[in-house]
PDB file of C-alpha atoms in Angstrom:
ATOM      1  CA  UNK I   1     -25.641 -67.275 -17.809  1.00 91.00           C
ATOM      2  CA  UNK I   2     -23.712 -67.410 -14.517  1.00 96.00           C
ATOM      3  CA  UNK I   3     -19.757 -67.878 -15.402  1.00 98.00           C
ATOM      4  CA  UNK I   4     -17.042 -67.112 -12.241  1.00 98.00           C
ATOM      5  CA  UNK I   5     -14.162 -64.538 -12.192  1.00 98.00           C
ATOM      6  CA  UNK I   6     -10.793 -65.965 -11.639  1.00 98.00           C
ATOM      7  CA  UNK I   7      -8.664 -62.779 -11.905  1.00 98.00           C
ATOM      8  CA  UNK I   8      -9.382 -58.972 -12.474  1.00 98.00           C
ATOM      9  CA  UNK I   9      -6.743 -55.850 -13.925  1.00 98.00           C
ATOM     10  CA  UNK I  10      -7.580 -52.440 -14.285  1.00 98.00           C
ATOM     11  CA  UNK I  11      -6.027 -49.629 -15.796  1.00 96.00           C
ATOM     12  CA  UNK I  12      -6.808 -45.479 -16.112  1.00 96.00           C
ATOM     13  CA  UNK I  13      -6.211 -42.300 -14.992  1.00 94.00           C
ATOM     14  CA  UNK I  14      -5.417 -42.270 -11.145  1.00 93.00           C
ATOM     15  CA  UNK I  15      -5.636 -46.070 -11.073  1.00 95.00           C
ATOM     16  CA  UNK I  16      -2.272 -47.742 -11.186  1.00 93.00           C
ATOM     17  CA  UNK I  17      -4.313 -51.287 -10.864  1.00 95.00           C
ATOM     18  CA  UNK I  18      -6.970 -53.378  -9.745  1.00 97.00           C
ATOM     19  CA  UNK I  19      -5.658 -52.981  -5.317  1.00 96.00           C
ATOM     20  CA  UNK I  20      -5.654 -49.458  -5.913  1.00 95.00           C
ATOM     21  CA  UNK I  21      -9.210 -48.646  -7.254  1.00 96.00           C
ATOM     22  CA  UNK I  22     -10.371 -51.727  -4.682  1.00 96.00           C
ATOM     23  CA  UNK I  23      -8.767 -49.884  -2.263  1.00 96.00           C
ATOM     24  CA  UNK I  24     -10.406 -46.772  -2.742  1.00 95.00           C
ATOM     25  CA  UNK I  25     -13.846 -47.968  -3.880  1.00 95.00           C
ATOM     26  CA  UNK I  26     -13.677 -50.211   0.183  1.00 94.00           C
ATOM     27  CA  UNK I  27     -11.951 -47.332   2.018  1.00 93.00           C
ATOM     28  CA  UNK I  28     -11.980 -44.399   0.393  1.00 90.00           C
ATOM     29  CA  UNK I  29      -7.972 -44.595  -0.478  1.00 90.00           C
ATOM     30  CA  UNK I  30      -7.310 -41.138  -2.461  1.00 90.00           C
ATOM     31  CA  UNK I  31      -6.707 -42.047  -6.132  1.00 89.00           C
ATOM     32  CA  UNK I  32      -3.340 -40.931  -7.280  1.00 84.00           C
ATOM     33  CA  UNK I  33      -3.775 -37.988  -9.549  1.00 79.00           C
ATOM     34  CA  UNK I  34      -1.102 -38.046 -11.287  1.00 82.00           C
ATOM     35  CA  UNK I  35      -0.655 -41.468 -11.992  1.00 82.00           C
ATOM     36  CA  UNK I  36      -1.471 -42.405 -15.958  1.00 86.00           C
ATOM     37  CA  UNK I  37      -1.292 -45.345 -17.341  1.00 85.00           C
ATOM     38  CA  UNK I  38       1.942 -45.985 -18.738  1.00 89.00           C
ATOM     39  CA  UNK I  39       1.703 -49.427 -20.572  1.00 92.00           C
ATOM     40  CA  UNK I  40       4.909 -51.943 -20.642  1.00 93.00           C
ATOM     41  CA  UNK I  41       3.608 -54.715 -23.146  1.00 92.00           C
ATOM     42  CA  UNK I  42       6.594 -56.726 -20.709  1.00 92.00           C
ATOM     43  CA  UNK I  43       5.017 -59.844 -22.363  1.00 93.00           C
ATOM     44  CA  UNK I  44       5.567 -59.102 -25.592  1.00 92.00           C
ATOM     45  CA  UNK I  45       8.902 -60.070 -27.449  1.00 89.00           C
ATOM     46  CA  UNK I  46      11.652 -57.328 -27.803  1.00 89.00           C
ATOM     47  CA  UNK I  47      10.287 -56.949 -31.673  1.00 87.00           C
ATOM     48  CA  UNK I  48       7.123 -56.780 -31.050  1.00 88.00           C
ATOM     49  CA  UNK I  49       7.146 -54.704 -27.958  1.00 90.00           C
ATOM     50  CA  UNK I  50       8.931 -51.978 -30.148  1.00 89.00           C
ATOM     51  CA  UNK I  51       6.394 -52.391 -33.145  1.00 88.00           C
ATOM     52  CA  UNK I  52       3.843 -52.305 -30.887  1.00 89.00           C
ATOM     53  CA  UNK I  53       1.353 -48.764 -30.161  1.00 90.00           C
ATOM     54  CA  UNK I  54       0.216 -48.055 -27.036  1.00 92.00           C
ATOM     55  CA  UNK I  55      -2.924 -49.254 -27.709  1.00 93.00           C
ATOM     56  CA  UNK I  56      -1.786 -52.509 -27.772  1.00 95.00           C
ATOM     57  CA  UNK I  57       0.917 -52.939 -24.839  1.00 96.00           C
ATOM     58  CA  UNK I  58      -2.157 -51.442 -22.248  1.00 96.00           C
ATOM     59  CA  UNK I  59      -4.580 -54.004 -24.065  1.00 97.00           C
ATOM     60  CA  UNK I  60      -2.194 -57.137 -23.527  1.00 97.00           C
ATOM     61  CA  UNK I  61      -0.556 -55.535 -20.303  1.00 97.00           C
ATOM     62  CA  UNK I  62      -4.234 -55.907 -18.498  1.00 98.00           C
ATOM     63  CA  UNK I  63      -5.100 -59.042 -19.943  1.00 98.00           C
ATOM     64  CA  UNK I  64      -1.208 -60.236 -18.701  1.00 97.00           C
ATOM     65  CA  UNK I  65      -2.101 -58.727 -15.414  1.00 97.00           C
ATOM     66  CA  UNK I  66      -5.475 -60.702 -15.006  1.00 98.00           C
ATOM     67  CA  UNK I  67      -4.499 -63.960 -16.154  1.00 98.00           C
ATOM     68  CA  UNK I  68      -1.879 -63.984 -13.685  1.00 97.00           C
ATOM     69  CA  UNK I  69      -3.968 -63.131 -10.556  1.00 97.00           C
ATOM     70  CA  UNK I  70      -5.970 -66.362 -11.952  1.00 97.00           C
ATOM     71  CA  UNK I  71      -2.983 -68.774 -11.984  1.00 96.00           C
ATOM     72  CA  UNK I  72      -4.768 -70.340 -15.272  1.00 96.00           C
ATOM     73  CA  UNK I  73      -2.338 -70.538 -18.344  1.00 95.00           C
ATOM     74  CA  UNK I  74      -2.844 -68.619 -21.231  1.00 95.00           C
ATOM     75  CA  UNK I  75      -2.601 -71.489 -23.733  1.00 94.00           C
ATOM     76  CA  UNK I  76      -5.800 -72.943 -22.129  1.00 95.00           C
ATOM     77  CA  UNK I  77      -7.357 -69.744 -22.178  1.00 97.00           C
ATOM     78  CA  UNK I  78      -9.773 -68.829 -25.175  1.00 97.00           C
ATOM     79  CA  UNK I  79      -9.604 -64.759 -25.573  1.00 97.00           C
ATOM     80  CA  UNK I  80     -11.875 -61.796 -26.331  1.00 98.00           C
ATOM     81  CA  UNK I  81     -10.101 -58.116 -26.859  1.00 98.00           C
ATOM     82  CA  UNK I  82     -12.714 -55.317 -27.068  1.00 98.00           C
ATOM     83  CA  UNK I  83     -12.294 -51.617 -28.001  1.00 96.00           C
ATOM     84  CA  UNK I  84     -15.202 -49.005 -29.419  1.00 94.00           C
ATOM     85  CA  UNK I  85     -12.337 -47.525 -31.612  1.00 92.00           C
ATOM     86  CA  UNK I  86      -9.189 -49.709 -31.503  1.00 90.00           C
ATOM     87  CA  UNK I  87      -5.945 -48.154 -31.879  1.00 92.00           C
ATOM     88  CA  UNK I  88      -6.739 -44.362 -32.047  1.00 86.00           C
ATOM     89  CA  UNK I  89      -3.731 -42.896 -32.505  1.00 86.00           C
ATOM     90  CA  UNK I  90      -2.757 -45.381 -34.998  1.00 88.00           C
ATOM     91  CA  UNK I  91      -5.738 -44.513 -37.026  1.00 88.00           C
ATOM     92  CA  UNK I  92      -4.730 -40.645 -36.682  1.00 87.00           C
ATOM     93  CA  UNK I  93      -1.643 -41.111 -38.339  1.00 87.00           C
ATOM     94  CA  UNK I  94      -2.697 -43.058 -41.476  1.00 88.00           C
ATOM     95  CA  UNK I  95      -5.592 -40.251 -41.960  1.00 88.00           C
ATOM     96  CA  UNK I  96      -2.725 -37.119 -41.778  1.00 86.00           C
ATOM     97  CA  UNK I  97      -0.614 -39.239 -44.244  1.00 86.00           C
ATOM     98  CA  UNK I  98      -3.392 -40.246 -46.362  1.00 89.00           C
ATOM     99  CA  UNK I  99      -4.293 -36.115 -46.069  1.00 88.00           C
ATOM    100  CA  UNK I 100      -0.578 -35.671 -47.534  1.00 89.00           C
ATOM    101  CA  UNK I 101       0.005 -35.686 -51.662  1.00 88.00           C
ATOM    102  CA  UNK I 102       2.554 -38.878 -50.957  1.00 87.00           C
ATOM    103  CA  UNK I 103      -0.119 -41.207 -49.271  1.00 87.00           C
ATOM    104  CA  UNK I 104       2.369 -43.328 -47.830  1.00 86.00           C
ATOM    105  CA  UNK I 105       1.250 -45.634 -45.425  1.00 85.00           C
ATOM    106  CA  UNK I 106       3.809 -47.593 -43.189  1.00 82.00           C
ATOM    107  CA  UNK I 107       3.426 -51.167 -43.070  1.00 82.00           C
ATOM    108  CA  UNK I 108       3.977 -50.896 -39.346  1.00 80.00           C
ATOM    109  CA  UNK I 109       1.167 -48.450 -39.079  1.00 81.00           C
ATOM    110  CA  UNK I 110      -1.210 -50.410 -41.004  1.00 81.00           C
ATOM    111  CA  UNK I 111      -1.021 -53.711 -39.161  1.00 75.00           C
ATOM    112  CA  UNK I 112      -1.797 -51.981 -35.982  1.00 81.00           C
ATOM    113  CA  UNK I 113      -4.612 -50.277 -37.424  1.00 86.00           C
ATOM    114  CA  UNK I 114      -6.972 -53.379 -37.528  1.00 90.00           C
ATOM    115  CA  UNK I 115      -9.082 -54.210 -35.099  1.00 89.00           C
ATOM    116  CA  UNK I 116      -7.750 -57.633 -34.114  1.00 92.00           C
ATOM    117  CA  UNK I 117      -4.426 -56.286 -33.373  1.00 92.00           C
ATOM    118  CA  UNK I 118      -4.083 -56.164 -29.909  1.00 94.00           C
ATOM    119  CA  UNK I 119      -5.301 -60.188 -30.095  1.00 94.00           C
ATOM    120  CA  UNK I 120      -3.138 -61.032 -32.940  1.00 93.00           C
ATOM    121  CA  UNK I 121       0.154 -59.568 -30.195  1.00 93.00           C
ATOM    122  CA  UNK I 122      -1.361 -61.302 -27.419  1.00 95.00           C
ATOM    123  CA  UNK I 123      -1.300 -64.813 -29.359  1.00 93.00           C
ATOM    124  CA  UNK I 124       2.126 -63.747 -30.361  1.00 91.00           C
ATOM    125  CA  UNK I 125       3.140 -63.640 -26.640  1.00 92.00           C
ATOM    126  CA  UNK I 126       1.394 -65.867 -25.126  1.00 92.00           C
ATOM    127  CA  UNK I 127       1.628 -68.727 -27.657  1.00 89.00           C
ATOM    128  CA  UNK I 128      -1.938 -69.595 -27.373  1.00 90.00           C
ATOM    129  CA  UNK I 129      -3.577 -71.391 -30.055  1.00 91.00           C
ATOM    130  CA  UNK I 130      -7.056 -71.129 -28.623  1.00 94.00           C
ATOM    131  CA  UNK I 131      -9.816 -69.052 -30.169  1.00 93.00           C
ATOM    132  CA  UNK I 132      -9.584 -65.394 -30.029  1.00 95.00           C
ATOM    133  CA  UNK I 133     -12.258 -62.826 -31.208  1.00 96.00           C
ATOM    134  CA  UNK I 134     -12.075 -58.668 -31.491  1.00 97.00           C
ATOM    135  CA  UNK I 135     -15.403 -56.708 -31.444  1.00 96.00           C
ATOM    136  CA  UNK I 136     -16.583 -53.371 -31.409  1.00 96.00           C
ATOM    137  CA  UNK I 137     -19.903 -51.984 -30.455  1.00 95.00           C
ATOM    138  CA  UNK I 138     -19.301 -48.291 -29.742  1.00 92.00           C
ATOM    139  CA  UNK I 139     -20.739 -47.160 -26.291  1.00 92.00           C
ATOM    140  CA  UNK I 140     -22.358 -50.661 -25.954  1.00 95.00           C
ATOM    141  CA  UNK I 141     -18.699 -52.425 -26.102  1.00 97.00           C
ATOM    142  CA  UNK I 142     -17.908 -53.763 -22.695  1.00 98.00           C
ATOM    143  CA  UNK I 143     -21.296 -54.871 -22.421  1.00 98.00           C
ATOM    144  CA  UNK I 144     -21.148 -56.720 -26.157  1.00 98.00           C
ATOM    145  CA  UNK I 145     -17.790 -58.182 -25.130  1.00 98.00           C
ATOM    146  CA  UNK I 146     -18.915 -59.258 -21.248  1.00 98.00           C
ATOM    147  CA  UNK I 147     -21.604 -61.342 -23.658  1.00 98.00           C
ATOM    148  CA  UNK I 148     -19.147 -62.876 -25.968  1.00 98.00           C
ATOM    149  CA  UNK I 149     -17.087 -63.953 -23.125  1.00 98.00           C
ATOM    150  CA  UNK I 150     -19.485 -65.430 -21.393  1.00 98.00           C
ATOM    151  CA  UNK I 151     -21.197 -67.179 -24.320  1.00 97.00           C
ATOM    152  CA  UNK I 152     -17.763 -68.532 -25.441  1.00 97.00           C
ATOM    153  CA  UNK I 153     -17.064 -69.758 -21.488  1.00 97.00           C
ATOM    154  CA  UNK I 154     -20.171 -71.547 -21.170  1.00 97.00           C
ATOM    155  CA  UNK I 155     -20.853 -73.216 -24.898  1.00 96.00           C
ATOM    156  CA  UNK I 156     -16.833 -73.834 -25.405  1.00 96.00           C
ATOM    157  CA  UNK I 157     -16.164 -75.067 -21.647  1.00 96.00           C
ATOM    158  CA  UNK I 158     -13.427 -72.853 -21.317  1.00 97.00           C
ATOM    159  CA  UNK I 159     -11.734 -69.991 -19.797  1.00 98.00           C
ATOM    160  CA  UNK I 160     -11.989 -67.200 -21.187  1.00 98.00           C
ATOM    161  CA  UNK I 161      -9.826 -63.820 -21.270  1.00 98.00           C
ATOM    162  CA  UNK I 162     -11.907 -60.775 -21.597  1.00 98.00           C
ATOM    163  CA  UNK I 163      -9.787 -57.465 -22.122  1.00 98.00           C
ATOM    164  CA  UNK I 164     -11.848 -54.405 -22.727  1.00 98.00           C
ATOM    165  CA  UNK I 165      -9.786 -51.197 -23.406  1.00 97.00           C
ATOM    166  CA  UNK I 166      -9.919 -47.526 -25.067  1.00 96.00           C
ATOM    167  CA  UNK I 167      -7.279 -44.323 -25.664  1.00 94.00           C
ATOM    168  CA  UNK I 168      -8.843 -41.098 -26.890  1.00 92.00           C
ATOM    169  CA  UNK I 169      -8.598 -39.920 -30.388  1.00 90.00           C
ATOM    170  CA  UNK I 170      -6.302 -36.523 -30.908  1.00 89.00           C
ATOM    171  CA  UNK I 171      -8.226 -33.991 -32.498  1.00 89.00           C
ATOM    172  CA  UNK I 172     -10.061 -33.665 -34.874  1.00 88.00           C
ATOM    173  CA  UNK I 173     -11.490 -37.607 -34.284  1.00 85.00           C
ATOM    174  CA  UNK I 174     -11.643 -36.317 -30.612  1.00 85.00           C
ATOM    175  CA  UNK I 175     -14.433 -34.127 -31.089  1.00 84.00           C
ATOM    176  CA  UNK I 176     -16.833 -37.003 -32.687  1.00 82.00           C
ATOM    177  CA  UNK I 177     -15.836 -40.313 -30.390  1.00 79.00           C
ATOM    178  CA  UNK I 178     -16.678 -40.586 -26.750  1.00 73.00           C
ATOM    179  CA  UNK I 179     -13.621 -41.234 -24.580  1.00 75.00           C
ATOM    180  CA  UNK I 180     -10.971 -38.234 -23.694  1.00 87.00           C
ATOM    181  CA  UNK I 181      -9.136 -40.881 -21.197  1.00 93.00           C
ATOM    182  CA  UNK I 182      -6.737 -43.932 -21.378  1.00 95.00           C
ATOM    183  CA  UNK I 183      -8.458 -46.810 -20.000  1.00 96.00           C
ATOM    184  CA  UNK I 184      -8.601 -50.834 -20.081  1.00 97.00           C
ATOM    185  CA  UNK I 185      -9.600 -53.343 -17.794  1.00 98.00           C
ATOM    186  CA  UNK I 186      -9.368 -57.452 -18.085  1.00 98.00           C
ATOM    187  CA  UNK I 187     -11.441 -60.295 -16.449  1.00 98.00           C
ATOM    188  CA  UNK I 188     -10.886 -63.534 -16.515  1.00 98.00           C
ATOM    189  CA  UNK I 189     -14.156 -66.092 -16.995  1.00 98.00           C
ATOM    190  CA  UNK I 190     -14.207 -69.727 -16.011  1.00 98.00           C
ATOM    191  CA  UNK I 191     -17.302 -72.082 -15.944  1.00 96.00           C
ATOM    192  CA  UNK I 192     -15.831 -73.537 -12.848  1.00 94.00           C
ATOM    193  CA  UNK I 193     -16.487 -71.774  -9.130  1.00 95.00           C
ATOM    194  CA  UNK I 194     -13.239 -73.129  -7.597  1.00 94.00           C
ATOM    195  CA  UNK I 195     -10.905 -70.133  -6.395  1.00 93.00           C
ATOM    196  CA  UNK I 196     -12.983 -67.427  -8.033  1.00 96.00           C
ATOM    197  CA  UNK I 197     -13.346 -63.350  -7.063  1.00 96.00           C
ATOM    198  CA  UNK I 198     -17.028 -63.642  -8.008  1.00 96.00           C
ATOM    199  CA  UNK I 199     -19.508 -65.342  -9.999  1.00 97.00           C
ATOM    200  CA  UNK I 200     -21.553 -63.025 -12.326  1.00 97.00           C
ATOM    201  CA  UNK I 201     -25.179 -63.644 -13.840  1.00 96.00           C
ATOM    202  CA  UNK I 202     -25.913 -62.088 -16.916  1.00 97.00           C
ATOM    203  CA  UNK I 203     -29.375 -61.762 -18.797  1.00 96.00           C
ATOM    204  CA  UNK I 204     -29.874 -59.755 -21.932  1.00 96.00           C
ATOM    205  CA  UNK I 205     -33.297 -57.910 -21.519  1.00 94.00           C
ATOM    206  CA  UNK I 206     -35.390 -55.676 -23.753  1.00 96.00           C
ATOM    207  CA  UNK I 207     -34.616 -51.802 -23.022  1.00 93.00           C
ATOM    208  CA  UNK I 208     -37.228 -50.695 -20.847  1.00 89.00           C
ATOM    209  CA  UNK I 209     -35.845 -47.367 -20.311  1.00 91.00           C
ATOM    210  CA  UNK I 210     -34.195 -47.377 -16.712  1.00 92.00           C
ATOM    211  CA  UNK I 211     -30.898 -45.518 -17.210  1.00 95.00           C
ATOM    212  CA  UNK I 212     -27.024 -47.382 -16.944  1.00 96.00           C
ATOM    213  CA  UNK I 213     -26.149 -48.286 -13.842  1.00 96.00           C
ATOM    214  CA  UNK I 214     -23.727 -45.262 -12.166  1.00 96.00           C
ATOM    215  CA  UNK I 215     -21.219 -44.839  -9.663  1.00 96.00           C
ATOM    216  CA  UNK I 216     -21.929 -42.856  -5.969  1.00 92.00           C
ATOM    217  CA  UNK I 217     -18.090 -42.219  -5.929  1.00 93.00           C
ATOM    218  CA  UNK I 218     -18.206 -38.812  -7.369  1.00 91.00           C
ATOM    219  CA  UNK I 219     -14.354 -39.015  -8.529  1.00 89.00           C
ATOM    220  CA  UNK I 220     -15.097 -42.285 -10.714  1.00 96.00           C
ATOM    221  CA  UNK I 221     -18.692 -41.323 -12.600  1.00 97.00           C
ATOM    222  CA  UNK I 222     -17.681 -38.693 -14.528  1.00 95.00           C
ATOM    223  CA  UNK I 223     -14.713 -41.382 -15.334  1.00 96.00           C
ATOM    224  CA  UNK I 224     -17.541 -44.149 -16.173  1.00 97.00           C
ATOM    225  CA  UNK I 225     -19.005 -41.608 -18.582  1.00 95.00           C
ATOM    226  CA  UNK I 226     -15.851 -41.483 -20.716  1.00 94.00           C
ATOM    227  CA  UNK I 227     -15.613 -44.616 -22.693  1.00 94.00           C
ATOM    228  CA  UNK I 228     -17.047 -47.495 -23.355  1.00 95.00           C
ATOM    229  CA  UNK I 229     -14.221 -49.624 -21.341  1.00 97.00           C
ATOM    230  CA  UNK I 230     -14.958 -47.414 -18.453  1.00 97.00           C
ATOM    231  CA  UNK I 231     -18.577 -48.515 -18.427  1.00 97.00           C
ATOM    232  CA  UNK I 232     -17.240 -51.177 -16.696  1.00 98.00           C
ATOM    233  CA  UNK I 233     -16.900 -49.552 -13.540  1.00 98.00           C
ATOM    234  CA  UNK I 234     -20.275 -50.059 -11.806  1.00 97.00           C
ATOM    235  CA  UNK I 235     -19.426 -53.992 -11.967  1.00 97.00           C
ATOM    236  CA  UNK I 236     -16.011 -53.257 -10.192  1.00 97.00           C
ATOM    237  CA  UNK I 237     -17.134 -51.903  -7.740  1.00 96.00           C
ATOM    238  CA  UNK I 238     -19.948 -54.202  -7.216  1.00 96.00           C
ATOM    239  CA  UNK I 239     -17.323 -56.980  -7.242  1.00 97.00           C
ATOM    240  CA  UNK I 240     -15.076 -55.068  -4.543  1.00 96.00           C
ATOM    241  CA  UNK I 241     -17.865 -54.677  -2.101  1.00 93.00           C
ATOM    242  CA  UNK I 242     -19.422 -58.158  -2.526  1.00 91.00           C
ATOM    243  CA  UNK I 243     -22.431 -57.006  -3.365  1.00 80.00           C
ATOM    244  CA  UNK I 244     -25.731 -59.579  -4.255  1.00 70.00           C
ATOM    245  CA  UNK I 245     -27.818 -56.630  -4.802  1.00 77.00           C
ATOM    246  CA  UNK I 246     -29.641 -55.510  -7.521  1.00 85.00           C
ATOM    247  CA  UNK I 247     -28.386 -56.248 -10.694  1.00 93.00           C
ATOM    248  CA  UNK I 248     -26.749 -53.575 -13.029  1.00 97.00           C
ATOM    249  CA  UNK I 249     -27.808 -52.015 -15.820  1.00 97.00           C
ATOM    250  CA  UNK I 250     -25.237 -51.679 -18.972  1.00 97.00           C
ATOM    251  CA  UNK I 251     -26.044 -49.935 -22.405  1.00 94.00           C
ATOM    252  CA  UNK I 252     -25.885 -52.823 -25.383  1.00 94.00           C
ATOM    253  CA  UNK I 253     -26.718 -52.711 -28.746  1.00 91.00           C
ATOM    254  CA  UNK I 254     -30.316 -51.022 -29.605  1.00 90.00           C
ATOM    255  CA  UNK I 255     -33.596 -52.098 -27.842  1.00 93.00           C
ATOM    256  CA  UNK I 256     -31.457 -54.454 -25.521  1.00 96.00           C
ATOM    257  CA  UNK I 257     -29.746 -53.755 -22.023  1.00 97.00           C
ATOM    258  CA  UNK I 258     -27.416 -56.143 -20.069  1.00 97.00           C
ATOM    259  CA  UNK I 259     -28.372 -56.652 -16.511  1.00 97.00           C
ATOM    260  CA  UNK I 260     -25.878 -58.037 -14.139  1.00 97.00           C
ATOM    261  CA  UNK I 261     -25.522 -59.065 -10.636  1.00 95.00           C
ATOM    262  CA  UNK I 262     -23.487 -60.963  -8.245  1.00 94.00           C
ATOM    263  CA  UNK I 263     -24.482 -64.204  -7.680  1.00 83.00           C
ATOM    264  CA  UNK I 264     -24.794 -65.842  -4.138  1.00 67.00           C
TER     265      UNK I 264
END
């Protein structure tokens, strides 16, 4: 499958957005260490901004972000919102009041607690009526999602919005899911080559054992090993440099890798 990239976000810990971690993947900018994300959800309405968890407002924020470095619309744009555990801290607070003898749930807390949350506020927003999907596939995510999106581009003839985005669990969850840091990226997928960042070929391939695809930067690989949104990293920075080397490696579901590489 070869489908193009109109528009890119990026958001986690030391990267404000996509310039800054192209800028220091090309040049060697210094990250900004102190810079977390702090997620607006600015496209959300003022009800559903304030309804809305964290979770969500970084999810839509970078999928906002992308779709306007494209300059497609997002009611033309089909949508796929990926996460290995959703909306963690949601989830932490229904399990401490479900721990309590009351067991009461708050409506609020319970919507955002299912995994097609984050799409269900970005069709709010956006006013999109095209099809939207939410998937999980724990440390095989981004790659599961990359798939979807690029299946959906190419068989549906349509762009397609692919946000891909994690927050750690507080503790106890912590201690048994991977990911200790905030962090989402978006890409936007068109079958058409016109004004695009990159075009990206994609084959699913039996595991044959070679190891993920890392990063050299040694600021960013310890970062890649966080979450399964972060995974994504190798491919950024592939798409930064230009590269048509070989293609990547990314973890999917069992007995299968995704290999990716730029195309020419």
């Amino acid at each position: 499958m070869i489908v193009h990239v109109k528009g890119i976000a990026v958001m986690g810990p030391g990267i404000e957005h996509w310039d800054a971690l192209r800028s220091h993947l090309l040049t060697g900018t210094p990250l900004a260490p102190d810079v977390q994300p702090r997620p607006q959800g600015s496209i959300l309405p003022g009800t559903e901004r304030r309804r809305a968890s964290t979770t969500v407002k970084m999810a839509v924020d970078v999928a906002q972000a992308a779709l306007r470095q494209s300059g497609l619309k997002a009611e033309d744009a089909a949508v796929v919102f990926a996460s290995a555990n959703g909306d963690t801290n949601t989830i932490h607070q229904i399990c401490e009041a479900l721990a309590t003898p009351e067991r009461m749930v708050s409506p609020t807390r319970f919507h955002n607690s299912v995994h097609n949350a984050a799409a269900g506020y970005w069709s709010i927003a956006s006013g999109s009526m095209q099809p939207s999907s939410s998937l999980a596939a724990w440390t095989g995510t981004f790659a599961a999602a990359l798939v979807e999106a690029a299946a959906q581009c190419i068989g549906d003839d349509i762009p397609v919005i692919l946000a891909v985005f994690d927050t750690p669990f507080p503790e106890p969850l912590a201690a048994c899911a991977p990911g200790h840091q905030p962090f989402a990226l978006a890409l936007v997928l068109d079958r058409q080559p016109e004004n695009s960042l990159a075009a990206l070929r994609l084959a699913v391939a039996p595991d044959t054992g070679l190891p993920a695809s890392a990063m050299a930067d040694p600021e960013l690989e310890p970062l890649r090993c966080d979450s399964s949104a972060s995974r994504s990293l190798p491919l950024l920075a592939a798409i930064a440099a230009g590269s048509t080397g070989d293609d990547l490696i990314f973890d999917y579901v069992e007995g299968l890798q995704l290999r990716v590489g730029l195309a020419g």
